[in-house]
């Protein structure tokens, strides 16, 4: 079911460790971070962002490292689970929050 709710998206970048992460966000309230899988990017969440923002959340959908407009470090080691988790932890802090849903 498509949402008829219109929400203006805000784009931003966060410097997190050794990468620059691109993200889109909408809404205000408790922080919700939507993480995409391979080979997607933030756009895979386009239908969920507006309803979550309308429900009172601050919704952030980043491009993970290596995808779309975010940094693309070289080497397999740059994409370990620990690096990816650190990116999201750093993103949450860069957005001024201590935790997220």
PDB file of N, CA and C in Angstrom:
ATOM      1  N   UNK A   1       0.837  -1.183   0.000  1.00  0.00           N
ATOM      2  CA  UNK A   1       0.000   0.000   0.000  1.00  0.00           C
ATOM      3  C   UNK A   1       0.881   1.244   0.000  1.00  0.00           C
ATOM      4  N   UNK A   2       0.681   2.109  -0.935  1.00  0.00           N
ATOM      5  CA  UNK A   2       1.471   3.342  -1.035  1.00  0.00           C
ATOM      6  C   UNK A   2       0.957   4.370  -0.040  1.00  0.00           C
ATOM      7  N   UNK A   3       1.873   5.143   0.474  1.00  0.00           N
ATOM      8  CA  UNK A   3       1.521   6.194   1.410  1.00  0.00           C
ATOM      9  C   UNK A   3       1.156   7.467   0.648  1.00  0.00           C
ATOM     10  N   UNK A   4       0.117   8.149   1.106  1.00  0.00           N
ATOM     11  CA  UNK A   4      -0.272   9.421   0.515  1.00  0.00           C
ATOM     12  C   UNK A   4       0.268  10.589   1.325  1.00  0.00           C
ATOM     13  N   UNK A   5       1.076  10.291   2.330  1.00  0.00           N
ATOM     14  CA  UNK A   5       1.659  11.314   3.179  1.00  0.00           C
ATOM     15  C   UNK A   5       2.859  11.914   2.476  1.00  0.00           C
ATOM     16  N   UNK A   6       2.879  13.249   2.346  1.00  0.00           N
ATOM     17  CA  UNK A   6       4.032  13.912   1.725  1.00  0.00           C
ATOM     18  C   UNK A   6       4.947  14.412   2.830  1.00  0.00           C
ATOM     19  N   UNK A   7       6.185  14.080   2.692  1.00  0.00           N
ATOM     20  CA  UNK A   7       7.193  14.498   3.660  1.00  0.00           C
ATOM     21  C   UNK A   7       8.395  15.042   2.910  1.00  0.00           C
ATOM     22  N   UNK A   8       8.837  16.222   3.306  1.00  0.00           N
ATOM     23  CA  UNK A   8      10.040  16.786   2.706  1.00  0.00           C
ATOM     24  C   UNK A   8      11.258  16.123   3.329  1.00  0.00           C
ATOM     25  N   UNK A   9      12.134  15.642   2.478  1.00  0.00           N
ATOM     26  CA  UNK A   9      13.359  14.996   2.933  1.00  0.00           C
ATOM     27  C   UNK A   9      14.469  16.027   3.041  1.00  0.00           C
ATOM     28  N   UNK A  10      15.267  15.890   4.073  1.00  0.00           N
ATOM     29  CA  UNK A  10      16.458  16.720   4.269  1.00  0.00           C
ATOM     30  C   UNK A  10      17.672  15.821   4.034  1.00  0.00           C
ATOM     31  N   UNK A  11      18.625  16.307   3.258  1.00  0.00           N
ATOM     32  CA  UNK A  11      19.844  15.542   3.021  1.00  0.00           C
ATOM     33  C   UNK A  11      20.960  16.074   3.887  1.00  0.00           C
ATOM     34  N   UNK A  12      21.855  15.188   4.275  1.00  0.00           N
ATOM     35  CA  UNK A  12      22.998  15.604   5.060  1.00  0.00           C
ATOM     36  C   UNK A  12      24.148  14.639   4.915  1.00  0.00           C
ATOM     37  N   UNK A  13      25.272  15.034   5.505  1.00  0.00           N
ATOM     38  CA  UNK A  13      26.469  14.206   5.546  1.00  0.00           C
ATOM     39  C   UNK A  13      27.005  14.229   6.961  1.00  0.00           C
ATOM     40  N   UNK A  14      27.537  13.103   7.390  1.00  0.00           N
ATOM     41  CA  UNK A  14      28.177  13.011   8.699  1.00  0.00           C
ATOM     42  C   UNK A  14      29.579  12.461   8.509  1.00  0.00           C
ATOM     43  N   UNK A  15      30.545  13.138   9.106  1.00  0.00           N
ATOM     44  CA  UNK A  15      31.929  12.655   9.115  1.00  0.00           C
ATOM     45  C   UNK A  15      32.031  11.684  10.283  1.00  0.00           C
ATOM     46  N   UNK A  16      32.235  10.421   9.960  1.00  0.00           N
ATOM     47  CA  UNK A  16      32.260   9.374  10.978  1.00  0.00           C
ATOM     48  C   UNK A  16      33.543   8.567  10.808  1.00  0.00           C
ATOM     49  N   UNK A  17      34.478   8.753  11.722  1.00  0.00           N
ATOM     50  CA  UNK A  17      35.747   8.030  11.606  1.00  0.00           C
ATOM     51  C   UNK A  17      36.426   8.337  10.290  1.00  0.00           C
ATOM     52  N   UNK A  18      36.669   7.288   9.501  1.00  0.00           N
ATOM     53  CA  UNK A  18      37.380   7.452   8.234  1.00  0.00           C
ATOM     54  C   UNK A  18      36.454   7.594   7.028  1.00  0.00           C
ATOM     55  N   UNK A  19      35.153   7.764   7.258  1.00  0.00           N
ATOM     56  CA  UNK A  19      34.212   7.881   6.136  1.00  0.00           C
ATOM     57  C   UNK A  19      33.285   9.081   6.298  1.00  0.00           C
ATOM     58  N   UNK A  20      32.721   9.458   5.187  1.00  0.00           N
ATOM     59  CA  UNK A  20      31.689  10.500   5.139  1.00  0.00           C
ATOM     60  C   UNK A  20      30.413   9.799   4.694  1.00  0.00           C
ATOM     61  N   UNK A  21      29.416   9.779   5.571  1.00  0.00           N
ATOM     62  CA  UNK A  21      28.163   9.091   5.280  1.00  0.00           C
ATOM     63  C   UNK A  21      27.088  10.073   4.830  1.00  0.00           C
ATOM     64  N   UNK A  22      26.478   9.783   3.709  1.00  0.00           N
ATOM     65  CA  UNK A  22      25.340  10.549   3.212  1.00  0.00           C
ATOM     66  C   UNK A  22      24.082   9.954   3.844  1.00  0.00           C
ATOM     67  N   UNK A  23      23.106  10.816   4.144  1.00  0.00           N
ATOM     68  CA  UNK A  23      21.832  10.327   4.673  1.00  0.00           C
ATOM     69  C   UNK A  23      20.708  11.266   4.270  1.00  0.00           C
ATOM     70  N   UNK A  24      19.502  10.749   4.337  1.00  0.00           N
ATOM     71  CA  UNK A  24      18.312  11.586   4.229  1.00  0.00           C
ATOM     72  C   UNK A  24      17.560  11.443   5.542  1.00  0.00           C
ATOM     73  N   UNK A  25      16.820  12.494   5.901  1.00  0.00           N
ATOM     74  CA  UNK A  25      16.050  12.435   7.139  1.00  0.00           C
ATOM     75  C   UNK A  25      14.747  13.197   6.988  1.00  0.00           C
ATOM     76  N   UNK A  26      13.830  12.857   7.850  1.00  0.00           N
ATOM     77  CA  UNK A  26      12.526  13.526   7.880  1.00  0.00           C
ATOM     78  C   UNK A  26      11.966  13.397   9.292  1.00  0.00           C
ATOM     79  N   UNK A  27      11.142  14.355   9.662  1.00  0.00           N
ATOM     80  CA  UNK A  27      10.435  14.292  10.936  1.00  0.00           C
ATOM     81  C   UNK A  27      11.257  14.725  12.121  1.00  0.00           C
ATOM     82  N   UNK A  28      10.581  14.730  13.267  1.00  0.00           N
ATOM     83  CA  UNK A  28      11.168  15.084  14.556  1.00  0.00           C
ATOM     84  C   UNK A  28      10.647  14.098  15.583  1.00  0.00           C
ATOM     85  N   UNK A  29      11.418  13.896  16.624  1.00  0.00           N
ATOM     86  CA  UNK A  29      11.016  12.974  17.672  1.00  0.00           C
ATOM     87  C   UNK A  29      12.100  11.951  17.918  1.00  0.00           C
ATOM     88  N   UNK A  30      11.730  10.808  18.503  1.00  0.00           N
ATOM     89  CA  UNK A  30      12.728   9.761  18.741  1.00  0.00           C
ATOM     90  C   UNK A  30      13.379   9.329  17.428  1.00  0.00           C
ATOM     91  N   UNK A  31      14.685   9.076  17.489  1.00  0.00           N
ATOM     92  CA  UNK A  31      15.455   8.739  16.295  1.00  0.00           C
ATOM     93  C   UNK A  31      15.238   7.289  15.874  1.00  0.00           C
ATOM     94  N   UNK A  32      14.926   7.105  14.598  1.00  0.00           N
ATOM     95  CA  UNK A  32      14.836   5.791  13.966  1.00  0.00           C
ATOM     96  C   UNK A  32      15.834   5.789  12.819  1.00  0.00           C
ATOM     97  N   UNK A  33      16.734   4.800  12.802  1.00  0.00           N
ATOM     98  CA  UNK A  33      17.717   4.673  11.728  1.00  0.00           C
ATOM     99  C   UNK A  33      17.355   3.449  10.898  1.00  0.00           C
ATOM    100  N   UNK A  34      17.163   3.664   9.612  1.00  0.00           N
ATOM    101  CA  UNK A  34      16.792   2.584   8.685  1.00  0.00           C
ATOM    102  C   UNK A  34      18.032   2.171   7.898  1.00  0.00           C
ATOM    103  N   UNK A  35      18.424   0.905   8.022  1.00  0.00           N
ATOM    104  CA  UNK A  35      19.636   0.406   7.375  1.00  0.00           C
ATOM    105  C   UNK A  35      19.294  -0.478   6.183  1.00  0.00           C
ATOM    106  N   UNK A  36      19.903  -0.196   5.064  1.00  0.00           N
ATOM    107  CA  UNK A  36      19.657  -0.968   3.844  1.00  0.00           C
ATOM    108  C   UNK A  36      20.579  -2.181   3.770  1.00  0.00           C
ATOM    109  N   UNK A  37      20.260  -3.076   2.862  1.00  0.00           N
ATOM    110  CA  UNK A  37      21.094  -4.245   2.615  1.00  0.00           C
ATOM    111  C   UNK A  37      21.807  -4.119   1.278  1.00  0.00           C
ATOM    112  N   UNK A  38      22.456  -5.182   0.876  1.00  0.00           N
ATOM    113  CA  UNK A  38      23.174  -5.230  -0.401  1.00  0.00           C
ATOM    114  C   UNK A  38      22.190  -5.538  -1.511  1.00  0.00           C
ATOM    115  N   UNK A  39      22.227  -4.878  -2.610  1.00  0.00           N
ATOM    116  CA  UNK A  39      23.051  -3.753  -3.046  1.00  0.00           C
ATOM    117  C   UNK A  39      22.273  -2.442  -3.025  1.00  0.00           C
ATOM    118  N   UNK A  40      21.473  -2.236  -2.044  1.00  0.00           N
ATOM    119  CA  UNK A  40      20.583  -1.080  -1.949  1.00  0.00           C
ATOM    120  C   UNK A  40      21.307   0.183  -1.470  1.00  0.00           C
ATOM    121  N   UNK A  41      20.532   1.260  -1.247  1.00  0.00           N
ATOM    122  CA  UNK A  41      20.992   2.478  -0.593  1.00  0.00           C
ATOM    123  C   UNK A  41      19.761   3.103   0.045  1.00  0.00           C
ATOM    124  N   UNK A  42      19.828   4.319   0.577  1.00  0.00           N
ATOM    125  CA  UNK A  42      18.737   4.891   1.365  1.00  0.00           C
ATOM    126  C   UNK A  42      17.393   4.805   0.659  1.00  0.00           C
ATOM    127  N   UNK A  43      17.390   4.887  -0.656  1.00  0.00           N
ATOM    128  CA  UNK A  43      16.151   4.949  -1.441  1.00  0.00           C
ATOM    129  C   UNK A  43      15.262   3.722  -1.240  1.00  0.00           C
ATOM    130  N   UNK A  44      15.840   2.613  -0.803  1.00  0.00           N
ATOM    131  CA  UNK A  44      15.028   1.408  -0.580  1.00  0.00           C
ATOM    132  C   UNK A  44      14.006   1.615   0.536  1.00  0.00           C
ATOM    133  N   UNK A  45      14.186   2.642   1.369  1.00  0.00           N
ATOM    134  CA  UNK A  45      13.263   2.955   2.459  1.00  0.00           C
ATOM    135  C   UNK A  45      12.276   4.079   2.110  1.00  0.00           C
ATOM    136  N   UNK A  46      12.229   4.505   0.862  1.00  0.00           N
ATOM    137  CA  UNK A  46      11.438   5.682   0.467  1.00  0.00           C
ATOM    138  C   UNK A  46       9.972   5.590   0.859  1.00  0.00           C
ATOM    139  N   UNK A  47       9.382   4.402   0.868  1.00  0.00           N
ATOM    140  CA  UNK A  47       7.957   4.270   1.180  1.00  0.00           C
ATOM    141  C   UNK A  47       7.682   4.219   2.680  1.00  0.00           C
ATOM    142  N   UNK A  48       8.709   3.969   3.481  1.00  0.00           N
ATOM    143  CA  UNK A  48       8.531   3.891   4.931  1.00  0.00           C
ATOM    144  C   UNK A  48       8.856   5.202   5.638  1.00  0.00           C
ATOM    145  N   UNK A  49       9.633   6.062   5.017  1.00  0.00           N
ATOM    146  CA  UNK A  49      10.095   7.282   5.686  1.00  0.00           C
ATOM    147  C   UNK A  49       8.930   8.195   6.065  1.00  0.00           C
ATOM    148  N   UNK A  50       8.061   8.522   5.129  1.00  0.00           N
ATOM    149  CA  UNK A  50       6.960   9.456   5.403  1.00  0.00           C
ATOM    150  C   UNK A  50       6.008   8.943   6.481  1.00  0.00           C
ATOM    151  N   UNK A  51       5.554   7.688   6.442  1.00  0.00           N
ATOM    152  CA  UNK A  51       4.660   7.222   7.510  1.00  0.00           C
ATOM    153  C   UNK A  51       5.317   7.238   8.897  1.00  0.00           C
ATOM    154  N   UNK A  52       6.599   6.893   8.964  1.00  0.00           N
ATOM    155  CA  UNK A  52       7.280   6.927  10.260  1.00  0.00           C
ATOM    156  C   UNK A  52       7.438   8.368  10.763  1.00  0.00           C
ATOM    157  N   UNK A  53       7.764   9.294   9.871  1.00  0.00           N
ATOM    158  CA  UNK A  53       7.869  10.701  10.259  1.00  0.00           C
ATOM    159  C   UNK A  53       6.511  11.223  10.715  1.00  0.00           C
ATOM    160  N   UNK A  54       5.446  10.850  10.009  1.00  0.00           N
ATOM    161  CA  UNK A  54       4.097  11.285  10.380  1.00  0.00           C
ATOM    162  C   UNK A  54       3.675  10.704  11.732  1.00  0.00           C
ATOM    163  N   UNK A  55       4.257   9.564  12.092  1.00  0.00           N
ATOM    164  CA  UNK A  55       3.943   8.930  13.382  1.00  0.00           C
ATOM    165  C   UNK A  55       4.732   9.543  14.535  1.00  0.00           C
ATOM    166  N   UNK A  56       5.572  10.546  14.243  1.00  0.00           N
ATOM    167  CA  UNK A  56       6.275  11.256  15.300  1.00  0.00           C
ATOM    168  C   UNK A  56       7.720  10.884  15.506  1.00  0.00           C
ATOM    169  N   UNK A  57       8.336  10.284  14.506  1.00  0.00           N
ATOM    170  CA  UNK A  57       9.737   9.899  14.622  1.00  0.00           C
ATOM    171  C   UNK A  57      10.629  10.791  13.763  1.00  0.00           C
ATOM    172  N   UNK A  58      11.869  10.902  14.170  1.00  0.00           N
ATOM    173  CA  UNK A  58      12.919  11.489  13.321  1.00  0.00           C
ATOM    174  C   UNK A  58      13.552  10.294  12.604  1.00  0.00           C
ATOM    175  N   UNK A  59      13.324  10.214  11.321  1.00  0.00           N
ATOM    176  CA  UNK A  59      13.745   9.057  10.529  1.00  0.00           C
ATOM    177  C   UNK A  59      14.999   9.423   9.741  1.00  0.00           C
ATOM    178  N   UNK A  60      16.027   8.603   9.875  1.00  0.00           N
ATOM    179  CA  UNK A  60      17.276   8.802   9.147  1.00  0.00           C
ATOM    180  C   UNK A  60      17.589   7.518   8.386  1.00  0.00           C
ATOM    181  N   UNK A  61      17.810   7.665   7.089  1.00  0.00           N
ATOM    182  CA  UNK A  61      18.175   6.529   6.232  1.00  0.00           C
ATOM    183  C   UNK A  61      19.512   6.843   5.580  1.00  0.00           C
ATOM    184  N   UNK A  62      20.593   6.243   6.081  1.00  0.00           N
ATOM    185  CA  UNK A  62      21.909   6.527   5.512  1.00  0.00           C
ATOM    186  C   UNK A  62      22.240   5.634   4.326  1.00  0.00           C
ATOM    187  N   UNK A  63      23.181   6.103   3.526  1.00  0.00           N
ATOM    188  CA  UNK A  63      23.870   5.246   2.561  1.00  0.00           C
ATOM    189  C   UNK A  63      25.059   4.683   3.341  1.00  0.00           C
ATOM    190  N   UNK A  64      25.121   3.384   3.521  1.00  0.00           N
ATOM    191  CA  UNK A  64      26.236   2.794   4.241  1.00  0.00           C
ATOM    192  C   UNK A  64      27.531   2.964   3.452  1.00  0.00           C
ATOM    193  N   UNK A  65      28.658   2.796   4.119  1.00  0.00           N
ATOM    194  CA  UNK A  65      29.953   2.952   3.440  1.00  0.00           C
ATOM    195  C   UNK A  65      29.993   2.077   2.192  1.00  0.00           C
ATOM    196  N   UNK A  66      30.486   2.672   1.121  1.00  0.00           N
ATOM    197  CA  UNK A  66      30.594   1.956  -0.140  1.00  0.00           C
ATOM    198  C   UNK A  66      29.395   2.085  -1.058  1.00  0.00           C
ATOM    199  N   UNK A  67      28.340   2.737  -0.606  1.00  0.00           N
ATOM    200  CA  UNK A  67      27.113   2.821  -1.398  1.00  0.00           C
ATOM    201  C   UNK A  67      26.760   4.267  -1.739  1.00  0.00           C
ATOM    202  N   UNK A  68      26.194   4.431  -2.913  1.00  0.00           N
ATOM    203  CA  UNK A  68      25.630   5.690  -3.389  1.00  0.00           C
ATOM    204  C   UNK A  68      26.562   6.867  -3.124  1.00  0.00           C
ATOM    205  N   UNK A  69      26.178   7.823  -2.280  1.00  0.00           N
ATOM    206  CA  UNK A  69      26.940   9.056  -2.090  1.00  0.00           C
ATOM    207  C   UNK A  69      27.877   9.031  -0.891  1.00  0.00           C
ATOM    208  N   UNK A  70      27.943   7.908  -0.180  1.00  0.00           N
ATOM    209  CA  UNK A  70      28.869   7.789   0.954  1.00  0.00           C
ATOM    210  C   UNK A  70      30.256   7.402   0.459  1.00  0.00           C
ATOM    211  N   UNK A  71      31.247   7.578   1.342  1.00  0.00           N
ATOM    212  CA  UNK A  71      32.635   7.237   1.016  1.00  0.00           C
ATOM    213  C   UNK A  71      32.757   5.767   0.634  1.00  0.00           C
ATOM    214  N   UNK A  72      33.773   5.497  -0.179  1.00  0.00           N
ATOM    215  CA  UNK A  72      34.046   4.133  -0.656  1.00  0.00           C
ATOM    216  C   UNK A  72      35.487   3.756  -0.345  1.00  0.00           C
ATOM    217  N   UNK A  73      35.775   3.393   0.889  1.00  0.00           N
ATOM    218  CA  UNK A  73      37.151   3.014   1.222  1.00  0.00           C
ATOM    219  C   UNK A  73      37.595   1.791   0.427  1.00  0.00           C
ATOM    220  N   UNK A  74      38.899   1.713   0.188  1.00  0.00           N
ATOM    221  CA  UNK A  74      39.459   0.581  -0.555  1.00  0.00           C
ATOM    222  C   UNK A  74      39.744  -0.584   0.385  1.00  0.00           C
ATOM    223  N   UNK A  75      39.657  -1.777  -0.151  1.00  0.00           N
ATOM    224  CA  UNK A  75      40.038  -2.971   0.585  1.00  0.00           C
ATOM    225  C   UNK A  75      38.892  -3.624   1.332  1.00  0.00           C
ATOM    226  N   UNK A  76      38.928  -4.934   1.374  1.00  0.00           N
ATOM    227  CA  UNK A  76      37.882  -5.714   2.038  1.00  0.00           C
ATOM    228  C   UNK A  76      37.821  -5.418   3.536  1.00  0.00           C
ATOM    229  N   UNK A  77      38.950  -5.205   4.162  1.00  0.00           N
ATOM    230  CA  UNK A  77      38.989  -4.958   5.608  1.00  0.00           C
ATOM    231  C   UNK A  77      38.199  -3.715   6.010  1.00  0.00           C
ATOM    232  N   UNK A  78      38.025  -2.787   5.088  1.00  0.00           N
ATOM    233  CA  UNK A  78      37.278  -1.554   5.380  1.00  0.00           C
ATOM    234  C   UNK A  78      35.778  -1.798   5.509  1.00  0.00           C
ATOM    235  N   UNK A  79      35.333  -3.027   5.237  1.00  0.00           N
ATOM    236  CA  UNK A  79      33.900  -3.339   5.253  1.00  0.00           C
ATOM    237  C   UNK A  79      33.561  -4.431   6.272  1.00  0.00           C
ATOM    238  N   UNK A  80      34.354  -4.548   7.303  1.00  0.00           N
ATOM    239  CA  UNK A  80      34.087  -5.545   8.343  1.00  0.00           C
ATOM    240  C   UNK A  80      32.829  -5.159   9.117  1.00  0.00           C
ATOM    241  N   UNK A  81      32.247  -6.143   9.784  1.00  0.00           N
ATOM    242  CA  UNK A  81      31.054  -5.881  10.599  1.00  0.00           C
ATOM    243  C   UNK A  81      31.362  -4.843  11.677  1.00  0.00           C
ATOM    244  N   UNK A  82      32.549  -4.897  12.244  1.00  0.00           N
ATOM    245  CA  UNK A  82      32.924  -3.932  13.279  1.00  0.00           C
ATOM    246  C   UNK A  82      32.978  -2.513  12.711  1.00  0.00           C
ATOM    247  N   UNK A  83      33.516  -2.354  11.503  1.00  0.00           N
ATOM    248  CA  UNK A  83      33.561  -1.024  10.868  1.00  0.00           C
ATOM    249  C   UNK A  83      32.153  -0.509  10.588  1.00  0.00           C
ATOM    250  N   UNK A  84      31.295  -1.381  10.049  1.00  0.00           N
ATOM    251  CA  UNK A  84      29.924  -0.973   9.734  1.00  0.00           C
ATOM    252  C   UNK A  84      29.154  -0.592  10.989  1.00  0.00           C
ATOM    253  N   UNK A  85      29.292  -1.377  12.042  1.00  0.00           N
ATOM    254  CA  UNK A  85      28.616  -1.061  13.308  1.00  0.00           C
ATOM    255  C   UNK A  85      29.148   0.249  13.880  1.00  0.00           C
ATOM    256  N   UNK A  86      30.458   0.452  13.778  1.00  0.00           N
ATOM    257  CA  UNK A  86      31.053   1.708  14.249  1.00  0.00           C
ATOM    258  C   UNK A  86      30.532   2.910  13.481  1.00  0.00           C
ATOM    259  N   UNK A  87      30.311   2.735  12.191  1.00  0.00           N
ATOM    260  CA  UNK A  87      29.744   3.816  11.381  1.00  0.00           C
ATOM    261  C   UNK A  87      28.375   4.235  11.917  1.00  0.00           C
ATOM    262  N   UNK A  88      27.543   3.269  12.208  1.00  0.00           N
ATOM    263  CA  UNK A  88      26.181   3.590  12.665  1.00  0.00           C
ATOM    264  C   UNK A  88      26.217   4.193  14.060  1.00  0.00           C
ATOM    265  N   UNK A  89      27.062   3.663  14.926  1.00  0.00           N
ATOM    266  CA  UNK A  89      27.231   4.245  16.262  1.00  0.00           C
ATOM    267  C   UNK A  89      27.688   5.701  16.129  1.00  0.00           C
ATOM    268  N   UNK A  90      28.651   5.958  15.253  1.00  0.00           N
ATOM    269  CA  UNK A  90      29.135   7.316  15.028  1.00  0.00           C
ATOM    270  C   UNK A  90      28.087   8.219  14.407  1.00  0.00           C
ATOM    271  N   UNK A  91      27.287   7.674  13.495  1.00  0.00           N
ATOM    272  CA  UNK A  91      26.215   8.454  12.875  1.00  0.00           C
ATOM    273  C   UNK A  91      25.200   8.894  13.922  1.00  0.00           C
ATOM    274  N   UNK A  92      24.799   7.967  14.779  1.00  0.00           N
ATOM    275  CA  UNK A  92      23.836   8.300  15.841  1.00  0.00           C
ATOM    276  C   UNK A  92      24.379   9.436  16.706  1.00  0.00           C
ATOM    277  N   UNK A  93      25.635   9.356  17.077  1.00  0.00           N
ATOM    278  CA  UNK A  93      26.255  10.416  17.887  1.00  0.00           C
ATOM    279  C   UNK A  93      26.348  11.722  17.110  1.00  0.00           C
ATOM    280  N   UNK A  94      26.711  11.650  15.809  1.00  0.00           N
ATOM    281  CA  UNK A  94      26.806  12.862  14.983  1.00  0.00           C
ATOM    282  C   UNK A  94      25.448  13.550  14.846  1.00  0.00           C
ATOM    283  N   UNK A  95      24.381  12.778  14.941  1.00  0.00           N
ATOM    284  CA  UNK A  95      23.032  13.339  14.859  1.00  0.00           C
ATOM    285  C   UNK A  95      22.552  13.883  16.196  1.00  0.00           C
ATOM    286  N   UNK A  96      23.402  13.816  17.208  1.00  0.00           N
ATOM    287  CA  UNK A  96      23.079  14.388  18.511  1.00  0.00           C
ATOM    288  C   UNK A  96      22.277  13.477  19.415  1.00  0.00           C
ATOM    289  N   UNK A  97      22.280  12.190  19.126  1.00  0.00           N
ATOM    290  CA  UNK A  97      21.516  11.235  19.939  1.00  0.00           C
ATOM    291  C   UNK A  97      22.470  10.255  20.620  1.00  0.00           C
ATOM    292  N   UNK A  98      21.968   9.574  21.638  1.00  0.00           N
ATOM    293  CA  UNK A  98      22.759   8.550  22.307  1.00  0.00           C
ATOM    294  C   UNK A  98      22.301   7.140  21.934  1.00  0.00           C
ATOM    295  N   UNK A  99      21.111   7.049  21.351  1.00  0.00           N
ATOM    296  CA  UNK A  99      20.593   5.748  20.921  1.00  0.00           C
ATOM    297  C   UNK A  99      19.553   5.973  19.820  1.00  0.00           C
ATOM    298  N   UNK A 100      19.164   4.869  19.193  1.00  0.00           N
ATOM    299  CA  UNK A 100      18.167   4.953  18.116  1.00  0.00           C
ATOM    300  C   UNK A 100      17.411   3.642  18.046  1.00  0.00           C
ATOM    301  N   UNK A 101      16.233   3.723  17.448  1.00  0.00           N
ATOM    302  CA  UNK A 101      15.465   2.509  17.172  1.00  0.00           C
ATOM    303  C   UNK A 101      15.865   2.010  15.815  1.00  0.00           C
TER     304      UNK A 101
END
